[in-house]
Short mmCIF file of C-alpha atoms and ligand atoms in Angstrom, two decimals:
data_model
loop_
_atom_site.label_atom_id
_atom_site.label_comp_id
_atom_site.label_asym_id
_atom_site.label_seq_id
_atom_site.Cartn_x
_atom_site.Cartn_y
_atom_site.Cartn_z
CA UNK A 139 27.57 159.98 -98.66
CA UNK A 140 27.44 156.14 -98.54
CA UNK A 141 25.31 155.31 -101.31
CA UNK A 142 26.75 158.44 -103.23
CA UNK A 143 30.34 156.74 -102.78
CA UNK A 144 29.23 153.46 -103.67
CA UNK A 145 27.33 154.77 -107.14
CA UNK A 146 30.02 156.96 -107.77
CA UNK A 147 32.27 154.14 -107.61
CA UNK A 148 29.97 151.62 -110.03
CA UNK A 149 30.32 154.48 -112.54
CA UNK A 150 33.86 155.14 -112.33
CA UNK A 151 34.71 151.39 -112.87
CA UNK A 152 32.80 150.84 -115.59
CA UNK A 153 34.03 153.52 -117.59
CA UNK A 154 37.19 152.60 -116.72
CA UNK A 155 36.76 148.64 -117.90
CA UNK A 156 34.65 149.67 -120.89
CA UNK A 157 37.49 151.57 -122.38
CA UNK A 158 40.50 150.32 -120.91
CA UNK A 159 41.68 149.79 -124.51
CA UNK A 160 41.95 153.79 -124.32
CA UNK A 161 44.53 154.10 -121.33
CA UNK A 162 46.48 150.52 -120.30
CA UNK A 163 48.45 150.20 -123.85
CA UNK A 164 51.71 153.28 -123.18
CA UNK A 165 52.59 154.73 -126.91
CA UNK A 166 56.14 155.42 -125.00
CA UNK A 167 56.38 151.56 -125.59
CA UNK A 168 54.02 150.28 -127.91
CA UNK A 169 54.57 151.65 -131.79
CA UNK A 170 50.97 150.20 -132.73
CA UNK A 171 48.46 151.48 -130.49
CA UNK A 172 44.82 149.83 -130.54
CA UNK A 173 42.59 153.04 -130.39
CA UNK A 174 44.78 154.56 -133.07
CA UNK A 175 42.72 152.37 -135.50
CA UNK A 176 39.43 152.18 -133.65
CA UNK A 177 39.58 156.04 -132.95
CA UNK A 178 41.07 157.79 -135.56
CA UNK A 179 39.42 160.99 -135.11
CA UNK A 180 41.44 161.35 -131.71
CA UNK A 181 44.57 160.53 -133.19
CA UNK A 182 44.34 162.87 -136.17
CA UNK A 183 43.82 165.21 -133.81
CA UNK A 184 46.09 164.83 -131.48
CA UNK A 185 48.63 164.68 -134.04
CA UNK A 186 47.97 168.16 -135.37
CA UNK A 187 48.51 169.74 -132.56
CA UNK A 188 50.79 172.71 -132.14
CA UNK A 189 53.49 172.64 -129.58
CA UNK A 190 52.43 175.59 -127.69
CA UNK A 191 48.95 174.43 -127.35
CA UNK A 192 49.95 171.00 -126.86
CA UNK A 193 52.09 172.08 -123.49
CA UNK A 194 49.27 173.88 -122.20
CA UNK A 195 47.65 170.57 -122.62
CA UNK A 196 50.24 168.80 -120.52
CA UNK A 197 50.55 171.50 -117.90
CA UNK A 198 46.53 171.54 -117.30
CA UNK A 199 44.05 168.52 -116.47
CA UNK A 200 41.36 171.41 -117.11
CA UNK A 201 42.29 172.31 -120.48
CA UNK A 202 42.88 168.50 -121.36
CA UNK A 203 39.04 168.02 -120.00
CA UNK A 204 38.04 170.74 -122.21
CA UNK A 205 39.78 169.74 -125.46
CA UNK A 206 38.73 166.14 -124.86
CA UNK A 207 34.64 167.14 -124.44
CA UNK A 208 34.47 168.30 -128.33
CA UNK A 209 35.68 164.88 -129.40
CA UNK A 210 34.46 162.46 -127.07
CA UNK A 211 31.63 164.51 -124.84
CA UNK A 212 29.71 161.00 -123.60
CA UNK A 213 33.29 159.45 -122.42
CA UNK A 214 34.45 162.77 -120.85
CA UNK A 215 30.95 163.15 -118.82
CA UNK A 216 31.10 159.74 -117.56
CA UNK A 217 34.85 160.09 -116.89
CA UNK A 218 34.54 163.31 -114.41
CA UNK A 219 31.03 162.69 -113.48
CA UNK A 220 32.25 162.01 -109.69
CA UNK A 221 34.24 165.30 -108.39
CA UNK A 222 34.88 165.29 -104.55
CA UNK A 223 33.56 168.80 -103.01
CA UNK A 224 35.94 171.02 -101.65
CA UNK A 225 36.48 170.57 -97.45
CA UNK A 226 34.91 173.01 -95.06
CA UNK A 227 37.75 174.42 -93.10
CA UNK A 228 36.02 173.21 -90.00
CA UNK A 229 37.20 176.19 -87.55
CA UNK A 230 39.90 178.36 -87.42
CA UNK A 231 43.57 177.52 -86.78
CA UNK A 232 45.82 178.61 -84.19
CA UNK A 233 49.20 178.91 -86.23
CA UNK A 234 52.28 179.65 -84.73
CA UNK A 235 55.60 180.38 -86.99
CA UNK A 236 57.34 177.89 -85.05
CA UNK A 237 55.23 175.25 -86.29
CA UNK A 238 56.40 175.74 -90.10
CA UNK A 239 60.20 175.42 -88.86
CA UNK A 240 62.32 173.22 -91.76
CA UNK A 241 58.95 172.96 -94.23
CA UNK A 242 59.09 174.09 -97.86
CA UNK A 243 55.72 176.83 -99.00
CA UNK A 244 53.80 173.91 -100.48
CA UNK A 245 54.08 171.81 -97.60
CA UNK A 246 52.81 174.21 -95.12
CA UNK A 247 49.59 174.90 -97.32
CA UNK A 248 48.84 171.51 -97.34
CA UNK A 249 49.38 170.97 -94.30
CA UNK A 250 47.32 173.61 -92.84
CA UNK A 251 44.21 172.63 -95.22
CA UNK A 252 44.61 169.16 -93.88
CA UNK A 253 44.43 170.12 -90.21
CA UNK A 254 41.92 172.77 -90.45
CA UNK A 255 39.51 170.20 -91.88
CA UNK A 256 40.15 167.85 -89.03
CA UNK A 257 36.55 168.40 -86.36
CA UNK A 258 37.96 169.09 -82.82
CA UNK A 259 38.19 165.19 -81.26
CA UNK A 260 39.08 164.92 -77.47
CA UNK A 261 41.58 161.89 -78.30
CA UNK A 262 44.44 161.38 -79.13
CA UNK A 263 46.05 161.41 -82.48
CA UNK A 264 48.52 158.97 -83.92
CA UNK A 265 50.16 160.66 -87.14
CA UNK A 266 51.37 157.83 -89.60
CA UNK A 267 54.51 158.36 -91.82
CA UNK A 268 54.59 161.37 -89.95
CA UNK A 269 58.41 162.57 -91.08
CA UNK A 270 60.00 165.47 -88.87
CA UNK A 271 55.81 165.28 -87.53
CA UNK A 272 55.30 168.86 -89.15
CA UNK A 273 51.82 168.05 -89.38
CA UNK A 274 51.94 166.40 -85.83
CA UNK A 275 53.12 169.88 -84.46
CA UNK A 276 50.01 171.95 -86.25
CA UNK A 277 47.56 169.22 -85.12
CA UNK A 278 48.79 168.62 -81.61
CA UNK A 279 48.60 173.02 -81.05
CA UNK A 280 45.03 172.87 -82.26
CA UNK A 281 43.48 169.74 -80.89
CA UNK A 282 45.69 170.61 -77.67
CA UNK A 283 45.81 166.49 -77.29
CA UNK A 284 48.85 164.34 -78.11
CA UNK A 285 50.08 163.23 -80.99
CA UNK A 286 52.19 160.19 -81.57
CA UNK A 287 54.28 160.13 -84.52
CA UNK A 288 55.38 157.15 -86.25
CA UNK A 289 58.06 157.61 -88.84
CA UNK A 290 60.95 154.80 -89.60
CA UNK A 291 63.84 157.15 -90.24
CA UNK A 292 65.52 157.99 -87.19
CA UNK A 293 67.40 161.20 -88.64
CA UNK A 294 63.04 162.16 -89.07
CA UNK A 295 62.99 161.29 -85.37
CA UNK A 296 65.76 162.82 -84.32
CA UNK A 297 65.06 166.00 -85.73
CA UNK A 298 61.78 165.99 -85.04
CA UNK A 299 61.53 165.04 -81.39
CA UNK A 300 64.35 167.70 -81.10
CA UNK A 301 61.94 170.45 -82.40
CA UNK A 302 59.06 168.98 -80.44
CA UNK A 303 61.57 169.12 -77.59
CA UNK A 304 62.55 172.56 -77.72
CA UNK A 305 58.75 173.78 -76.64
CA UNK A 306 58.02 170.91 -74.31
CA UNK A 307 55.50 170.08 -76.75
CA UNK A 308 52.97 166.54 -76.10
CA UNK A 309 53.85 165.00 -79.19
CA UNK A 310 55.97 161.50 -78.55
CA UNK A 311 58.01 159.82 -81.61
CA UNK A 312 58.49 156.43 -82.43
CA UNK A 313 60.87 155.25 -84.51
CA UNK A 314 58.30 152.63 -85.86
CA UNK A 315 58.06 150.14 -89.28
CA UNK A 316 54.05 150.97 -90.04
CA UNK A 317 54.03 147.70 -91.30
CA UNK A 318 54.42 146.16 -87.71
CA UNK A 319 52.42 145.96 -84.80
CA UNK A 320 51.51 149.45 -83.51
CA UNK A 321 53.04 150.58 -80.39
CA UNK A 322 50.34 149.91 -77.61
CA UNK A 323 50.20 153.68 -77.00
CA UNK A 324 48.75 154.39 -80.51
CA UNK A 325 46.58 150.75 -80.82
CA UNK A 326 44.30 151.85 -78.56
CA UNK A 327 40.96 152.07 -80.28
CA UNK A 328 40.53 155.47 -78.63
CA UNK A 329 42.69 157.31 -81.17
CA UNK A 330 42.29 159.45 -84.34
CA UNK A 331 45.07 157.42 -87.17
CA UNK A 332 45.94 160.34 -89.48
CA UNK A 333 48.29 159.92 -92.34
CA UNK A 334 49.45 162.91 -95.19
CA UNK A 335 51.01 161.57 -98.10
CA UNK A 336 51.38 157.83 -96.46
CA UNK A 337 52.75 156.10 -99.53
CA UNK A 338 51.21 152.84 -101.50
CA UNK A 339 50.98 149.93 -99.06
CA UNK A 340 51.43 152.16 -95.93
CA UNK A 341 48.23 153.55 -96.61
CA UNK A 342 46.56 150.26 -96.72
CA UNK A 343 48.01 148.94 -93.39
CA UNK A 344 46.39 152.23 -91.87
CA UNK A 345 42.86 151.35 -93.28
CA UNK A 346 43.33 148.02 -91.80
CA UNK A 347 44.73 148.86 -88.40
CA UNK A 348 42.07 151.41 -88.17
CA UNK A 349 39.28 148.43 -89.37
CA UNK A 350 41.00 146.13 -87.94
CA UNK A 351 41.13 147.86 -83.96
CA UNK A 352 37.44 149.82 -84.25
CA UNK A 353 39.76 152.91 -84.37
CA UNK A 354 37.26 155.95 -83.62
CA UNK A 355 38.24 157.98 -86.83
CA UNK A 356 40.16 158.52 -89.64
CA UNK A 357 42.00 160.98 -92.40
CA UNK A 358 44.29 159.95 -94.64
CA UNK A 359 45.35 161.78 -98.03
CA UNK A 360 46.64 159.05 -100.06
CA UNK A 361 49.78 159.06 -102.52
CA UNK A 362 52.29 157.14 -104.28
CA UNK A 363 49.99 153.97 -105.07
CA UNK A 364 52.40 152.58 -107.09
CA UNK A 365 54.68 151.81 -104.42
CA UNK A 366 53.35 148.39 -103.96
CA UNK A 367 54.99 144.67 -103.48
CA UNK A 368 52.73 142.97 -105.33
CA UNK A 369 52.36 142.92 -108.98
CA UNK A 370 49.01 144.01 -109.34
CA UNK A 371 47.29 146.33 -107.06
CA UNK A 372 45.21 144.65 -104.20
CA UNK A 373 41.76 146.12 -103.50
CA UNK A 374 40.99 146.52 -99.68
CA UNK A 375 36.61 147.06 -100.69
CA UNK A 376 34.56 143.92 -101.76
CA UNK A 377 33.25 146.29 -104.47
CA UNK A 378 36.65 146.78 -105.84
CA UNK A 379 37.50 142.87 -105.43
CA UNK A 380 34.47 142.30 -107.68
CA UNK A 381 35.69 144.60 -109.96
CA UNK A 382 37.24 143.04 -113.52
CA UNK A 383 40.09 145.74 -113.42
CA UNK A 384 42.96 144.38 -113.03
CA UNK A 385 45.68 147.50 -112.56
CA UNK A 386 49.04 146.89 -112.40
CA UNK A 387 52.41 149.52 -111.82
CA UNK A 388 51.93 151.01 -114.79
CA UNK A 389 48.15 151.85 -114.39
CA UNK A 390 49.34 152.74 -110.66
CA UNK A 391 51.55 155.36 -112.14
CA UNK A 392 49.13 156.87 -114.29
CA UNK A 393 46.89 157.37 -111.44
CA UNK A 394 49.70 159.58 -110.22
CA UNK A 395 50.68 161.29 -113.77
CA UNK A 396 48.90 165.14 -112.76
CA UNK A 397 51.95 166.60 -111.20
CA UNK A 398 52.95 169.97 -110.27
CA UNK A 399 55.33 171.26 -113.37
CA UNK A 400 58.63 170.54 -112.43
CA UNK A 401 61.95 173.45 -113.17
CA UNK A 402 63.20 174.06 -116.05
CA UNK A 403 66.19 172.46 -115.92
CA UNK A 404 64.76 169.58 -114.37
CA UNK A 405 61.94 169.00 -117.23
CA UNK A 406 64.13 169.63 -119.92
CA UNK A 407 66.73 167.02 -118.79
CA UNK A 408 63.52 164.47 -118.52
CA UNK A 409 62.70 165.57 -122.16
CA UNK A 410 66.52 164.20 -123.27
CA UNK A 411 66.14 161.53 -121.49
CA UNK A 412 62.93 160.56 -123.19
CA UNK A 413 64.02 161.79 -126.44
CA UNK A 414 67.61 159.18 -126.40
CA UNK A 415 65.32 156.28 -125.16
CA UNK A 416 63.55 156.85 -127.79
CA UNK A 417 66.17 157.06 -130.28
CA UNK A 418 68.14 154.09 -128.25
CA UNK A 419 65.04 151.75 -128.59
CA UNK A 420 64.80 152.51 -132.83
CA UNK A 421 68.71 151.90 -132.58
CA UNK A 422 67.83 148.45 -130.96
CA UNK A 423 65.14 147.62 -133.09
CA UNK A 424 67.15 147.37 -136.04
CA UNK A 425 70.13 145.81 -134.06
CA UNK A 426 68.45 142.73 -132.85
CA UNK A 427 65.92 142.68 -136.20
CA UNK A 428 62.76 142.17 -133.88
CA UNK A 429 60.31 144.93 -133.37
CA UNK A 430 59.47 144.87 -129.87
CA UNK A 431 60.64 147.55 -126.65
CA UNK A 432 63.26 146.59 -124.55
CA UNK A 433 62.84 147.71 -120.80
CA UNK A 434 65.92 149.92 -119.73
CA UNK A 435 66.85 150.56 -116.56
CA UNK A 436 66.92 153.87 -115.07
CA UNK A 437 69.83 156.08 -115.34
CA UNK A 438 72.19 158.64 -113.41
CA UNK A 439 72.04 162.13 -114.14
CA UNK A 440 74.80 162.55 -114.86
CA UNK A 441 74.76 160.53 -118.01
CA UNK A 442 72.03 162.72 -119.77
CA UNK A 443 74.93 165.23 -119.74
CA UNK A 444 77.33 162.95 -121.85
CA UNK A 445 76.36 162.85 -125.40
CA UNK A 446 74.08 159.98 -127.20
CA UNK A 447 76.67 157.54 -128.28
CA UNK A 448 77.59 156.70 -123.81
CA UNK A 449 74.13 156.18 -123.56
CA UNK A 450 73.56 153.72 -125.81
CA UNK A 451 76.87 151.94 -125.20
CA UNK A 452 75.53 152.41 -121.28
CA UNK A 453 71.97 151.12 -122.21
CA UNK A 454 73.43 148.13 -124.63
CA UNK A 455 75.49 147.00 -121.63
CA UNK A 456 72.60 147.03 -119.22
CA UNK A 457 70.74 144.73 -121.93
CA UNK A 458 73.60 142.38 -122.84
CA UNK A 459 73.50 143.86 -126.28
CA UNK A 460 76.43 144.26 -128.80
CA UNK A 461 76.37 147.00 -131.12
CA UNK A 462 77.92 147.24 -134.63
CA UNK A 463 81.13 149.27 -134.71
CA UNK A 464 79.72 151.76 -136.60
CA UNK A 465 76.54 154.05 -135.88
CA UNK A 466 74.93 156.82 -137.42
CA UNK A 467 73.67 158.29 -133.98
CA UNK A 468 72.28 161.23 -135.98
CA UNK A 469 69.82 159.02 -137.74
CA UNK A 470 68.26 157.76 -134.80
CA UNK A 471 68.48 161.05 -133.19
CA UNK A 472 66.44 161.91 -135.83
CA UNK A 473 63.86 158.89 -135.18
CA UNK A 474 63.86 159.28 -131.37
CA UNK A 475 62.66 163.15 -132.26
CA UNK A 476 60.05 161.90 -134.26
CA UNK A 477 58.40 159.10 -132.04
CA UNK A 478 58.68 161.68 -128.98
CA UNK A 479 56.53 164.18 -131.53
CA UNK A 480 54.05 161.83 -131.43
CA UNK A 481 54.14 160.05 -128.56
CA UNK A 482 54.20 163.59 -126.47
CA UNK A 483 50.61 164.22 -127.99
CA UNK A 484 48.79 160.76 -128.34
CA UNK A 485 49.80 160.71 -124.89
CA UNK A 486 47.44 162.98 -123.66
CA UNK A 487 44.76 160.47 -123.86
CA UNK A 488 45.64 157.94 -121.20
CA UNK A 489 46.03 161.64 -119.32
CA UNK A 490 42.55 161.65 -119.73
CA UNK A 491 42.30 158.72 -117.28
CA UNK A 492 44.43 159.60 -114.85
CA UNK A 493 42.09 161.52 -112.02
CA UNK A 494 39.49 158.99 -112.02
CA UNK A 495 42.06 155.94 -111.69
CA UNK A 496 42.69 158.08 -108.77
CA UNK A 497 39.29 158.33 -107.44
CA UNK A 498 38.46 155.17 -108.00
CA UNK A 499 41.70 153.76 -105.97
CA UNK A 500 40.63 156.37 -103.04
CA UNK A 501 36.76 155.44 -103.51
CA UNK A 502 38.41 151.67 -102.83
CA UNK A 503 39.51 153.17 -99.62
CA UNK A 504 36.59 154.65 -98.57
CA UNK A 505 34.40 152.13 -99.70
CA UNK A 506 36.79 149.55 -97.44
CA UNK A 507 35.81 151.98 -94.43
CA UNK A 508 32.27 152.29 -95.20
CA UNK A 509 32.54 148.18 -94.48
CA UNK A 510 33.44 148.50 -91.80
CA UNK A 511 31.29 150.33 -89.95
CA UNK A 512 32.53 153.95 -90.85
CA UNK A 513 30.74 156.90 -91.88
CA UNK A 514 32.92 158.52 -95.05
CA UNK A 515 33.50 161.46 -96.35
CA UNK A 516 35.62 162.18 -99.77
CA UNK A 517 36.92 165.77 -99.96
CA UNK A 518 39.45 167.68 -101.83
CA UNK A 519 41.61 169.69 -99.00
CA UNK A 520 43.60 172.10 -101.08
CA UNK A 521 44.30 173.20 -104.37
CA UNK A 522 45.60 171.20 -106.91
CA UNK A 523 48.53 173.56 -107.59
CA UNK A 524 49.41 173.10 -103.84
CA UNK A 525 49.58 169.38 -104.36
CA UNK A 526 47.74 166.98 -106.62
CA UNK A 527 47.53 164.82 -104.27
CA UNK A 528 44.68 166.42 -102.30
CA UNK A 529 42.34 164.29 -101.32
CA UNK A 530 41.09 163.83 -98.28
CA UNK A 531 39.67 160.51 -96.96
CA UNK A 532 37.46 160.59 -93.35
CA UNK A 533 35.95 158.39 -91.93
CA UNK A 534 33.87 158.10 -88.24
CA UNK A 535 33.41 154.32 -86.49
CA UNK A 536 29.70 155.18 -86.57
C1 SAM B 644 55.83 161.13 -98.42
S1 SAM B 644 56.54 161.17 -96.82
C2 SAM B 644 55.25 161.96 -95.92
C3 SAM B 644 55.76 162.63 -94.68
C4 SAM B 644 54.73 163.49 -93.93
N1 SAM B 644 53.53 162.76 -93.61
C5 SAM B 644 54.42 164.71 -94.72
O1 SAM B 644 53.40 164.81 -95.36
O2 SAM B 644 55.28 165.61 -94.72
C6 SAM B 644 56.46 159.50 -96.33
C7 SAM B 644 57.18 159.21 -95.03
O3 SAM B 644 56.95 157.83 -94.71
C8 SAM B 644 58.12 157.31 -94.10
N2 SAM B 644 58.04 155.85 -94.21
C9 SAM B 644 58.19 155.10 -95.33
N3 SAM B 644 58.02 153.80 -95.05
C10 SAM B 644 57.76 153.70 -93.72
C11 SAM B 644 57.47 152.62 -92.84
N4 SAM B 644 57.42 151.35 -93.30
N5 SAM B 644 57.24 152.89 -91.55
C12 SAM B 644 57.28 154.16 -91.11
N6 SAM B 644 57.53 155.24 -91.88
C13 SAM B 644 57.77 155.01 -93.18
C14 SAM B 644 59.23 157.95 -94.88
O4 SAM B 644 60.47 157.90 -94.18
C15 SAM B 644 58.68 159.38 -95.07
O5 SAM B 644 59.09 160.20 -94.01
#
């Protein structure tokens, strides 16, 4: 797969660079968007599009593919050319009920896919991020070798050695910052460094710990990329160093936008939301006479249940802003509905970009392993509707 990585990698970025006029600009806060004049096929229509249809659109990266190929077939072949193959479920798993004690449905799955695709290793396994160490528990029953959790929450621990406890099982917490030194029982090189869903940065000190200590293998699903210090995003590969991207949060975040739909209640309190911001920032806009988006803060809950005159009051406050005495809230009700019309369909094109700003911040990950002496593999280990975060990285110190 090396060469296959690295190509697949060359491809990805340049796409990416060559139209990054397409995805970095966000119509949520930019009125005058760059492509709408270049490409005004896509936003005439995107614009026409029915609301039905266009929620099928949000709810499905396959549709979006689809509808996208008419308009723009070269940029959508280059865009998914790279797909990672499904894993082999490697051999059958011993699962016990006892294992899936305090885990939601969708966790299990995943859980299951990522430890069936794990090859039987006679080492042991150091689990990073590990939580409560319900994967450590699935993992440790299978391999039959022990497992060292490291999780920084010690109500995690607590519960989790407790469960561990209860069927004298050889799995051993630490109540451990990743970011630090490993404990000497998991920085021996003789160890398998496994991490599901190991957030941003905490992904990256595993690839380096593992690099750094000739760890003998690897598998890490990645997530949360935007949870990074730094302002911009830090490659770990030279290839990605020599890239000319440049991504910052916001790009991070879009590399994280395919979600599983959220409830009802839940989605249509995020629609308000977006809808009053909306209306807030054309209120502001005329307020301070000067056409540009003003950053808000995020907001309690419970203030989406108020009506729209709190939450501007709330959001002028947060921005040192004085409003005039009088408002007519209806009229920029009226505007925020409008802008989220729009915005809710020329959005869908920087969805467009989303997967392969994730594959090409997980081919920087494998590509850092492949560096270092690794052989890689890139596979999808469940379904997207289980999570869509489902990649799995692997890697063997060849
Ligand atoms: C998204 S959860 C994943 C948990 C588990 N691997 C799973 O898939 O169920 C991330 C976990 O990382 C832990 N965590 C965050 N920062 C950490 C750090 N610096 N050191 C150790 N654990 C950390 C959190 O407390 C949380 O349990």
């Amino acid at each position: 797969m090396r060469n296959e990585l690295s190509t697949a990698f060359q491809q990805l970025d340049g796409v990416l660079a060559a139209n990054q006029d397409l995805w970095s600009c966000q119509p949520f806060t930019n009125n005058d968007l760059p492509w709408s004049h270049t490409h005004r096929h896509l936003t005439g229509a995107l614009l026409a599009l029915g609301d039905e249809e266009l929620l099928a659109l949000h709810g499905s990266q396959q549709l979006r593919q689809h509808w996208f190929q008419h308009l723009e077939p070269d940029l959508c072949a280059a865009l998914y050319a790279f797909e990672p193959p499904l894993a082999a479920r490697v051999r059958p798993l011993e699962l016990d009920s006892f294992d899936s004690l305090h885990m939601p449905g969708r966790k299990w799955q995943q859980i299951v896919s990522f430890a069936g695709a794990l090859p039987q290793r006679n080492l042991p396994h150091v689990d990073w991020c590990a939580g409560k160490g319900h994967l450590s528990r699935v993992v440790q029953r299978n391999q039959r070798q022990p497992v060292h959790c490291l999780e920084w929450d010690a109500a995690l621990v607590a519960t989790g050695s407790a469960l561990a406890a209860r069927q004298c099982r050889d799995i051993h917490y630490h109540q451990h910052d990743v970011t630090r030194p490993l404990p000497l029982d998991c920085a021996d090189p003789a160890r398998v460094h496994m991490g599901l869903h190991a957030c941003g940065e905490l992904h990256h000190h595993l690839l380096r710990h593992v690099a750094s200590t000739r760890a003998r293998a690897v598998a890490l699903s990645p997530c949360c990329f935007h949870k990074v210090s730094t302002e911009y995003y830090m490659p770990l590969s030279g290839a990605a160093r020599n890239s000319q991207l440049r991504l910052d949060r916001a790009a991070l975040h879009l590399a994280l936008k395919s979600t599983v739909a959220a409830r009802r209640t839940e989605r249509e309190l995020r629609e308000r939301e977006r809808w009053w911001r909306l209306a807030f920032d054309a209120l502001q806009r005329d307020v301070r006479g000067c056409d540009d988006y003003l950053n808000v803060p995020s907001c309690k809950r419970e203030l989406l249940r108020q009506g729209f005159g709190d939450f501007c009051h709330w959001a002028a406050s947060e921005r040192q802003l004085a409003l005039p005495a009088a408002i007519d809230y209806d009229h920029y009700l009226q505007r925020g509905r409008e802008r989220q019309r729009a915005i809710t369909r020329l959005e869908l094109l920087r969805q467009l970009f989303s997967r392969p700003l994730e594959l090409w911040l997980v081919l920087d990950c494998a590509l850092f392993l492949q560096e270092h002496g690794y052989r890689v593999a890139v596979t999808q280990f469940c379904d997207n509707s289980v999570s869509p975060r489902n990649i799995l990285i692997q890697g063997e110190r060849i």
